[in-house]
mmCIF file of C-alpha atoms in Angstrom:
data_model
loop_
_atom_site.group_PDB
_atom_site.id
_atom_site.type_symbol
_atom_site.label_atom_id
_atom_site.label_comp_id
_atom_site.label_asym_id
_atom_site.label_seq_id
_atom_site.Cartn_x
_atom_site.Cartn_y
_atom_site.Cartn_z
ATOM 1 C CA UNK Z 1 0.000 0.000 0.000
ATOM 2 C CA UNK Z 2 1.760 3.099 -0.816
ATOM 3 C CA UNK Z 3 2.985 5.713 1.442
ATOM 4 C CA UNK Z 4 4.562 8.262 -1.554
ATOM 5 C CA UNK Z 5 6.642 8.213 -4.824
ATOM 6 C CA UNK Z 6 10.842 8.481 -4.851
ATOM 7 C CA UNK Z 7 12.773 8.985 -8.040
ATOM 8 C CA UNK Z 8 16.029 7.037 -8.044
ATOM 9 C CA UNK Z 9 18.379 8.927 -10.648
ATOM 10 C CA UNK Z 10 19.791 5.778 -12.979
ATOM 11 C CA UNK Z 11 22.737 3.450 -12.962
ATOM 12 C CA UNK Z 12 25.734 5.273 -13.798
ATOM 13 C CA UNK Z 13 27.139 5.442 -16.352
ATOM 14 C CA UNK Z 14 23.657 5.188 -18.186
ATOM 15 C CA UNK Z 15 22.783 1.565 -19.319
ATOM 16 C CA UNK Z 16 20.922 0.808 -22.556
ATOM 17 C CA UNK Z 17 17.975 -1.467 -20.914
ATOM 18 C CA UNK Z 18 17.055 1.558 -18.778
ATOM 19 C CA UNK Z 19 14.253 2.425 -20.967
ATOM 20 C CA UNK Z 20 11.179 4.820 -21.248
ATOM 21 C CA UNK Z 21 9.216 2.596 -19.766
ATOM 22 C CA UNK Z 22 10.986 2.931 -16.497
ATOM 23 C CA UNK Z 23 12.105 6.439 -16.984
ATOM 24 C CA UNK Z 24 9.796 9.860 -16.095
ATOM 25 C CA UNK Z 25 9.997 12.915 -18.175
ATOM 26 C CA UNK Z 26 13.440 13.939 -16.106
ATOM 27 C CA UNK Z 27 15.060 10.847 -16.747
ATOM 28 C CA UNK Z 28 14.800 9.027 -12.693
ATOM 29 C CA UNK Z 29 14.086 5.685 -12.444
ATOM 30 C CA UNK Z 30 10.056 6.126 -10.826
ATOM 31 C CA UNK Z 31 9.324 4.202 -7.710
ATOM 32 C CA UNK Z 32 7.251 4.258 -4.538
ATOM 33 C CA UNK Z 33 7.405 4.000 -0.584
ATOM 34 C CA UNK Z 34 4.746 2.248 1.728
ATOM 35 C CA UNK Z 35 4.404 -0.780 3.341
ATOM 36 C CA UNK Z 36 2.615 -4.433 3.081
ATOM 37 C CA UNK Z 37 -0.759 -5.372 5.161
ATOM 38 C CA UNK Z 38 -1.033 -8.905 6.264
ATOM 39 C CA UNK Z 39 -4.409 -9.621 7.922
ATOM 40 C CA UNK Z 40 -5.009 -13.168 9.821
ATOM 41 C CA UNK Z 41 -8.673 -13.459 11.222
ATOM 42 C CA UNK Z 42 -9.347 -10.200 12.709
ATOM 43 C CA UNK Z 43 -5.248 -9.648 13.529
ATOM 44 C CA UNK Z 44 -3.228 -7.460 11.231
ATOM 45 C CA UNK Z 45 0.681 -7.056 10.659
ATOM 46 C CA UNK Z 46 1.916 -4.190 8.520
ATOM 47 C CA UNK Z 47 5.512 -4.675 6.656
ATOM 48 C CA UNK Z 48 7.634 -1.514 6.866
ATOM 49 C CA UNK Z 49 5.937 1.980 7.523
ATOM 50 C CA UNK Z 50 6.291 4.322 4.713
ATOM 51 C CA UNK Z 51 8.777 7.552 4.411
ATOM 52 C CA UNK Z 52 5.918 9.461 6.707
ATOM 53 C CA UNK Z 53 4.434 12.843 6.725
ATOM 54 C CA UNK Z 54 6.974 13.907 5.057
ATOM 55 C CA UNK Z 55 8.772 15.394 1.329
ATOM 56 C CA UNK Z 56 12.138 15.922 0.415
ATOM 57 C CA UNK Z 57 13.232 17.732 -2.554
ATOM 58 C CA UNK Z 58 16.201 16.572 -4.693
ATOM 59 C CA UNK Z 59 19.340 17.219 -4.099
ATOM 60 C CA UNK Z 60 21.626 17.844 -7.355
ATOM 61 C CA UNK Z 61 24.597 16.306 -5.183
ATOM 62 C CA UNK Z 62 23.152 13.494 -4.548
ATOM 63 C CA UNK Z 63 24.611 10.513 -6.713
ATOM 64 C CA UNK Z 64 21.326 8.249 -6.506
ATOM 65 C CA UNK Z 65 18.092 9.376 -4.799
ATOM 66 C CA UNK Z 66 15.620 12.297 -6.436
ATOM 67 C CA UNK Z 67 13.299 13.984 -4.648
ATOM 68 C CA UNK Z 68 10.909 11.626 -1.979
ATOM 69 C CA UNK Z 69 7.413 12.506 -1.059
ATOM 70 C CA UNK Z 70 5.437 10.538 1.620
ATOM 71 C CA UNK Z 71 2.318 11.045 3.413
ATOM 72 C CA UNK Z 72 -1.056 8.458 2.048
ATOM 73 C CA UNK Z 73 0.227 5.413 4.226
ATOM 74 C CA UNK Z 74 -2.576 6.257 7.043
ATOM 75 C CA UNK Z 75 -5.261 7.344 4.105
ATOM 76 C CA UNK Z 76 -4.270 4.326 2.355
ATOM 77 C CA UNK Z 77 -4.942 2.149 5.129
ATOM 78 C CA UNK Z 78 -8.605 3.432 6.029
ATOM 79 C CA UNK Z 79 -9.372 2.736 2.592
ATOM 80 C CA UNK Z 80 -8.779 -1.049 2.931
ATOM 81 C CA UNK Z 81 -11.036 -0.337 6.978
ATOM 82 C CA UNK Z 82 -7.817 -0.560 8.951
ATOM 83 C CA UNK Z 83 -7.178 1.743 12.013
ATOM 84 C CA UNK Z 84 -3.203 1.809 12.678
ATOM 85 C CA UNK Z 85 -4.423 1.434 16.841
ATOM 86 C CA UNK Z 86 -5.635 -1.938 15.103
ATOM 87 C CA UNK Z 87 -1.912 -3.118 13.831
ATOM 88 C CA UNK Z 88 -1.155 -5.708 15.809
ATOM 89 C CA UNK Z 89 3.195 -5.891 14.866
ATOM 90 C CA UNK Z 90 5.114 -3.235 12.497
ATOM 91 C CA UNK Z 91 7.720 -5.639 10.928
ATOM 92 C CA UNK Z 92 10.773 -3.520 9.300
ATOM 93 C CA UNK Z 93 12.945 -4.791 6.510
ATOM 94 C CA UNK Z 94 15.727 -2.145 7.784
ATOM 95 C CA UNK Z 95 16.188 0.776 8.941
ATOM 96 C CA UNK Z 96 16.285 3.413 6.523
ATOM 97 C CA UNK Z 97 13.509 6.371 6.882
ATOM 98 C CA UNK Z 98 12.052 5.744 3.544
ATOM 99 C CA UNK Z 99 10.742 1.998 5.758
ATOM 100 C CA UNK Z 100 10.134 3.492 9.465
ATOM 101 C CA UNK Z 101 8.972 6.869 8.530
ATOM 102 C CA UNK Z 102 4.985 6.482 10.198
ATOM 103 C CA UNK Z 103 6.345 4.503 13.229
ATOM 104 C CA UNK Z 104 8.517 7.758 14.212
ATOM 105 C CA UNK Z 105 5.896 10.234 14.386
ATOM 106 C CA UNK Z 106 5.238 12.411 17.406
ATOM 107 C CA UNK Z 107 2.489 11.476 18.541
ATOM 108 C CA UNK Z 108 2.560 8.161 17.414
ATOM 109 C CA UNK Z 109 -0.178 6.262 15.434
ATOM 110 C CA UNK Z 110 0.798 2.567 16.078
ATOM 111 C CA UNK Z 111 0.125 2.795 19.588
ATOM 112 C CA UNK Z 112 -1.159 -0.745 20.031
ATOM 113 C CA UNK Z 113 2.175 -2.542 17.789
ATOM 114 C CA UNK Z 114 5.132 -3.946 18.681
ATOM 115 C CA UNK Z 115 8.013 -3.429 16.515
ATOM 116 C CA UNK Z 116 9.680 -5.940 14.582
ATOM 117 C CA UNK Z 117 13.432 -5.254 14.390
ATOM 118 C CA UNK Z 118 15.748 -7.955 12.767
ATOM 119 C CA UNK Z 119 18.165 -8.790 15.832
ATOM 120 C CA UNK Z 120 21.601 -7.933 13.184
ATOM 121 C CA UNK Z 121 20.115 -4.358 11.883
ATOM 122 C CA UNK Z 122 19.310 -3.442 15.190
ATOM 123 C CA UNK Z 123 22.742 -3.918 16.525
ATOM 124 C CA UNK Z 124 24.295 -2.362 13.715
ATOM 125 C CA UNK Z 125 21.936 0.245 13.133
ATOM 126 C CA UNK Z 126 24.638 2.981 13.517
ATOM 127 C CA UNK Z 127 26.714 1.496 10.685
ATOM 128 C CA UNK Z 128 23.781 1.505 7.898
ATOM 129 C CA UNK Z 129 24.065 3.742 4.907
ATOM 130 C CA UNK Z 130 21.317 6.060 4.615
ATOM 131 C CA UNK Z 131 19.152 8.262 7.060
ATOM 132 C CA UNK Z 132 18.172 6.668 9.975
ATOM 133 C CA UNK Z 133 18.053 9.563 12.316
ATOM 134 C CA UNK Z 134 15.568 9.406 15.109
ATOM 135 C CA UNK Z 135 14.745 5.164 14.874
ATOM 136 C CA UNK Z 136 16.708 4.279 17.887
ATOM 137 C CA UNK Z 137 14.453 6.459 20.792
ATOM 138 C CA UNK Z 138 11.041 5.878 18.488
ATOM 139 C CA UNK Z 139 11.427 2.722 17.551
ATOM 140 C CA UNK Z 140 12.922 1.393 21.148
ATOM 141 C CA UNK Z 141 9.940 1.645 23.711
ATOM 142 C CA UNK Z 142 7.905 -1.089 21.937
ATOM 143 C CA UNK Z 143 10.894 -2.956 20.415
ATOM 144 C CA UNK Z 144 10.712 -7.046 19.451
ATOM 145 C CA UNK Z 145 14.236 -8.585 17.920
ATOM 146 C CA UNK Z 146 13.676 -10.627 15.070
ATOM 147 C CA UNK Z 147 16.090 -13.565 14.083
ATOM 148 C CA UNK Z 148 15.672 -15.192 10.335
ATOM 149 C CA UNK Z 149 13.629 -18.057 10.595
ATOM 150 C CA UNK Z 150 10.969 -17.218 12.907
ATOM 151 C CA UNK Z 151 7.985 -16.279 12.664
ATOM 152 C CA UNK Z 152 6.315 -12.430 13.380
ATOM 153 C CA UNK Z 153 2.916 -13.280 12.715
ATOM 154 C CA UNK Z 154 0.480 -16.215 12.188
ATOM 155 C CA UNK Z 155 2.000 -17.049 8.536
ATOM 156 C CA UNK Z 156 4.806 -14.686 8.335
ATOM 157 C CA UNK Z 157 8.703 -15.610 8.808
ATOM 158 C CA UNK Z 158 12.254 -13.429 8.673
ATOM 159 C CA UNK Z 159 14.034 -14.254 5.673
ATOM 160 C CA UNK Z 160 17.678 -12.886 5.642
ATOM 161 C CA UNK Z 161 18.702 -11.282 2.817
ATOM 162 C CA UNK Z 162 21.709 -8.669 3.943
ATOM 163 C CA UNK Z 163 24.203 -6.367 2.185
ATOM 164 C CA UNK Z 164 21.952 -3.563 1.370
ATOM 165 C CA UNK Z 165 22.143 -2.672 5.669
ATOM 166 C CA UNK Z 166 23.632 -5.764 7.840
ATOM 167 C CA UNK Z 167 21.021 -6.577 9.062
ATOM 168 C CA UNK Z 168 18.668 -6.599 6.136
ATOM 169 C CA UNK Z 169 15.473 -9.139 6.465
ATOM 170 C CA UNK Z 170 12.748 -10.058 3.936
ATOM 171 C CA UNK Z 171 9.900 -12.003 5.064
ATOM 172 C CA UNK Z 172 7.438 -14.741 3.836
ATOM 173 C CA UNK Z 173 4.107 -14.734 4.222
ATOM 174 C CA UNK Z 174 2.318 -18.098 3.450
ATOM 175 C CA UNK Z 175 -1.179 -18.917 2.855
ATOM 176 C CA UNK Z 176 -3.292 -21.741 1.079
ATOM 177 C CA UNK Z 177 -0.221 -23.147 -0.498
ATOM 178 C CA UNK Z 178 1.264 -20.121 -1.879
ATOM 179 C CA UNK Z 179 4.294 -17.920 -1.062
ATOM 180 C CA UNK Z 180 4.308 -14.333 -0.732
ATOM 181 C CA UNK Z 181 8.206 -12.885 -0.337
ATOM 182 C CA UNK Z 182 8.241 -9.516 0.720
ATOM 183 C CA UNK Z 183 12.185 -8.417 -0.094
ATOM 184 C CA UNK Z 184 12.587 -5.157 0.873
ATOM 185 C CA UNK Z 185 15.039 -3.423 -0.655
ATOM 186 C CA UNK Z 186 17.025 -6.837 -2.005
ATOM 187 C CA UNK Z 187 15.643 -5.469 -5.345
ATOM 188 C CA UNK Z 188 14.826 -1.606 -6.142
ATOM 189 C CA UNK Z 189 13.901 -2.334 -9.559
ATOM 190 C CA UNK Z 190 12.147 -4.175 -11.666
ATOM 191 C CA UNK Z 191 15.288 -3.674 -13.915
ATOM 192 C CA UNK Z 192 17.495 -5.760 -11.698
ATOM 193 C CA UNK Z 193 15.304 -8.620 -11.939
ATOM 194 C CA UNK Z 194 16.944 -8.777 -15.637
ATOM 195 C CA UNK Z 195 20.120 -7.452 -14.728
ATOM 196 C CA UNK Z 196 21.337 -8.408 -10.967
ATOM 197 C CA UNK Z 197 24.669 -6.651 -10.937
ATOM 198 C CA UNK Z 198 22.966 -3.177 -11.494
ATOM 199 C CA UNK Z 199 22.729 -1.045 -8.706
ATOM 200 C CA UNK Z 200 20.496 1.902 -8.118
ATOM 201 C CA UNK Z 201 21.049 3.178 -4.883
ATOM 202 C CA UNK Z 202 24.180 2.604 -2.030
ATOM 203 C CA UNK Z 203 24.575 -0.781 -0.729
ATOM 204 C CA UNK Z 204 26.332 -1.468 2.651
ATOM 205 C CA UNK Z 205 28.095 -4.441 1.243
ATOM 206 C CA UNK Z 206 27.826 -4.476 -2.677
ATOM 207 C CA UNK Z 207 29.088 -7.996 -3.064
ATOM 208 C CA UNK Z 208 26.541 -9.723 -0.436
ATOM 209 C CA UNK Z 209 24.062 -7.569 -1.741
ATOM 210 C CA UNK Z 210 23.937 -8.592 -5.647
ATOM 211 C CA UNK Z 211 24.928 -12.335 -3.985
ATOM 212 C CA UNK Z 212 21.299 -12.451 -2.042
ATOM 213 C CA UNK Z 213 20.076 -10.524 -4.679
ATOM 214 C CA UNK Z 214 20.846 -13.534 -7.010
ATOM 215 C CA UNK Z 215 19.760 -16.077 -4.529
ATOM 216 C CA UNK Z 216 16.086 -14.307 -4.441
ATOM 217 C CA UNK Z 217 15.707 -14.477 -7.698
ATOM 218 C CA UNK Z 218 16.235 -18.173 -8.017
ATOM 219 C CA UNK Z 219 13.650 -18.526 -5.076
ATOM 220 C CA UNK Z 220 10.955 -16.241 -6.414
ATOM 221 C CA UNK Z 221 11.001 -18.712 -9.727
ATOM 222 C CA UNK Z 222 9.823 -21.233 -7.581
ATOM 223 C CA UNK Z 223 6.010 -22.594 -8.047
ATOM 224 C CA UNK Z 224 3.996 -21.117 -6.144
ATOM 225 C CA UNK Z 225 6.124 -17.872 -5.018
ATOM 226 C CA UNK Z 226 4.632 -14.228 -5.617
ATOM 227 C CA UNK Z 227 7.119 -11.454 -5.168
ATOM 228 C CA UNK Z 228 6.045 -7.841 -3.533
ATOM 229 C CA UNK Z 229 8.941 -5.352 -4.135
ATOM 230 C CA UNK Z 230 7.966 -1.933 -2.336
ATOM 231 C CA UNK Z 231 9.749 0.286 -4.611
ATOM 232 C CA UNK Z 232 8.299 -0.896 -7.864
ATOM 233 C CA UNK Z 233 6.189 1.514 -9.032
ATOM 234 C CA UNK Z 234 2.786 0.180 -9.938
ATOM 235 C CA UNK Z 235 3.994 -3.339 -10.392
ATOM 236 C CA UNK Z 236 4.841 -3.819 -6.613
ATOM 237 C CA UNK Z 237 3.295 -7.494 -7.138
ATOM 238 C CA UNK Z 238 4.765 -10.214 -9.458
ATOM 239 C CA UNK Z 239 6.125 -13.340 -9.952
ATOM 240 C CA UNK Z 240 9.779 -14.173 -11.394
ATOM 241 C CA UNK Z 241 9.809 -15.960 -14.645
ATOM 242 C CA UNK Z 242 12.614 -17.419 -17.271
ATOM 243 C CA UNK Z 243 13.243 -14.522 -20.068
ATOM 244 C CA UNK Z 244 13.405 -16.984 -22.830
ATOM 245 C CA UNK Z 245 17.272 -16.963 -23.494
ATOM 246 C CA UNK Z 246 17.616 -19.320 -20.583
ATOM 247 C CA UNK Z 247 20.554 -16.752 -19.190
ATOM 248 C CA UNK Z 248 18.008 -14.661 -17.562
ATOM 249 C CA UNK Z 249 15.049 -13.621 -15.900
ATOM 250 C CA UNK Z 250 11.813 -10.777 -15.509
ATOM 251 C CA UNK Z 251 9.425 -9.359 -13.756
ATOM 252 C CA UNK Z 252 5.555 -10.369 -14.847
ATOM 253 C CA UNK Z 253 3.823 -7.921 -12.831
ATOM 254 C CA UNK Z 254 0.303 -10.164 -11.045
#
């Protein structure tokens, strides 16, 4: 459910598959912020929390992230008759503000949630790169460590998947037979689907990164297995399939 739009400027230097179809009218790769609701019975879980109440313009310095612009998550939300008192756990895949942004606000509006940290992020959340000012003290007085493998919700487990932060954590949600991976920010793009050793924004650990980036790819070509990638636009949900060279892969957006 989306929170806002970011623009992502391009991989440098430019590559030829970054086409119009990915591309706005000022040449940034388009993409979103929000977060994932999981309902079980009358319980809900929401994955990651949006970039908030907030907008950012871009900075011409900047070598990878345009302008961000936040602020629907909570309109979003009612739409679909949730109350965020009603969120039962706000899982995060990391740290960064563009994934925590509603769960820092002052007041708060998850006042009945715990918060799902993955145990590794947490401990190394002063070594992530990126903006993660202010998560420690909001995020602290209803904290809940996370370890991959278990499971956050009726359904729902931690998936590891670092190198973009340390501590970076996917999760699966699974229901009637079918898989639901929810990867964070393992993949930006749909682009990268196609071509894993692109990058779009920084990565803590490049290597590890385009390693588990490879890895999730395999898995989300597995029967059964939906992807949800929160930056992807208007394709957030998809599944994985061969690209008919056998070399490769893309996204089919469900």
């Amino acid at each position: 459910m989306p929170d806002g739009a970011m623009l992502f400027k391009p991989p440098d230097p430019p590559r030829a598959g970054v086409g119009d179809a990915y591309l706005n009218d000022t040449a940034r790769l388009v993409a979103n912020t929000g977060g994932l609701l999981v309902q079980f019975g009358g319980r809900a879980l929401l994955i990651d929390a949006g970039f908030g109440p907030h907008s950012v313009p871009e900075d011409p310095e900047h070598p990878y992230i345009g302008a961000v612009h936040g602020g629907s998550l909570l309109d979003n939300l009612a739409r679909l008759g949730t109350r965020p008192d009603e969120i039962e756990v706000v899982a995060f895949t990391h740290l960064h503000q563009d994934h925590i942004g509603w769960a820092c606000t002052d007041p708060p509006v998850f006042t009945a949630a715990a918060f799902a940290v993955p145990k590794s992020e947490w401990e190394n959340r002063h070594q992530a790169v990126g903006p993660t000012a202010g998560a420690p003290a909001a995020l602290e007085r209803r904290l809940r460590l996370v370890v991959p493998g278990e499971e956050i919700f009726p359904g729902v487990r931690a998936l590891a998947l670092p190198g973009h932060t340390v501590g970076h954590t996917g999760f699966t949600i699974t229901s009637r037979g079918r898989r639901l991976l929810a990867f964070g920010d393992a993949l930006h793009s749909p682009l990268q689907v196609r071509h894993p050793e692109w990058f779009t924004v920084p990565e803590g650990d490049p290597a590890q990164s385009e390693r588990h980036r490879r890895r999730l790819i395999s898995e989300l070509q597995q029967p059964g297995t939906l992807g949800f990638g929160i930056h992807f636009a208007d394709v957030v949900f998809g599944q994985v399939v061969p690209d008919g060279s056998g070399q490769g892969a893309d996204w089919l957006p469900v």
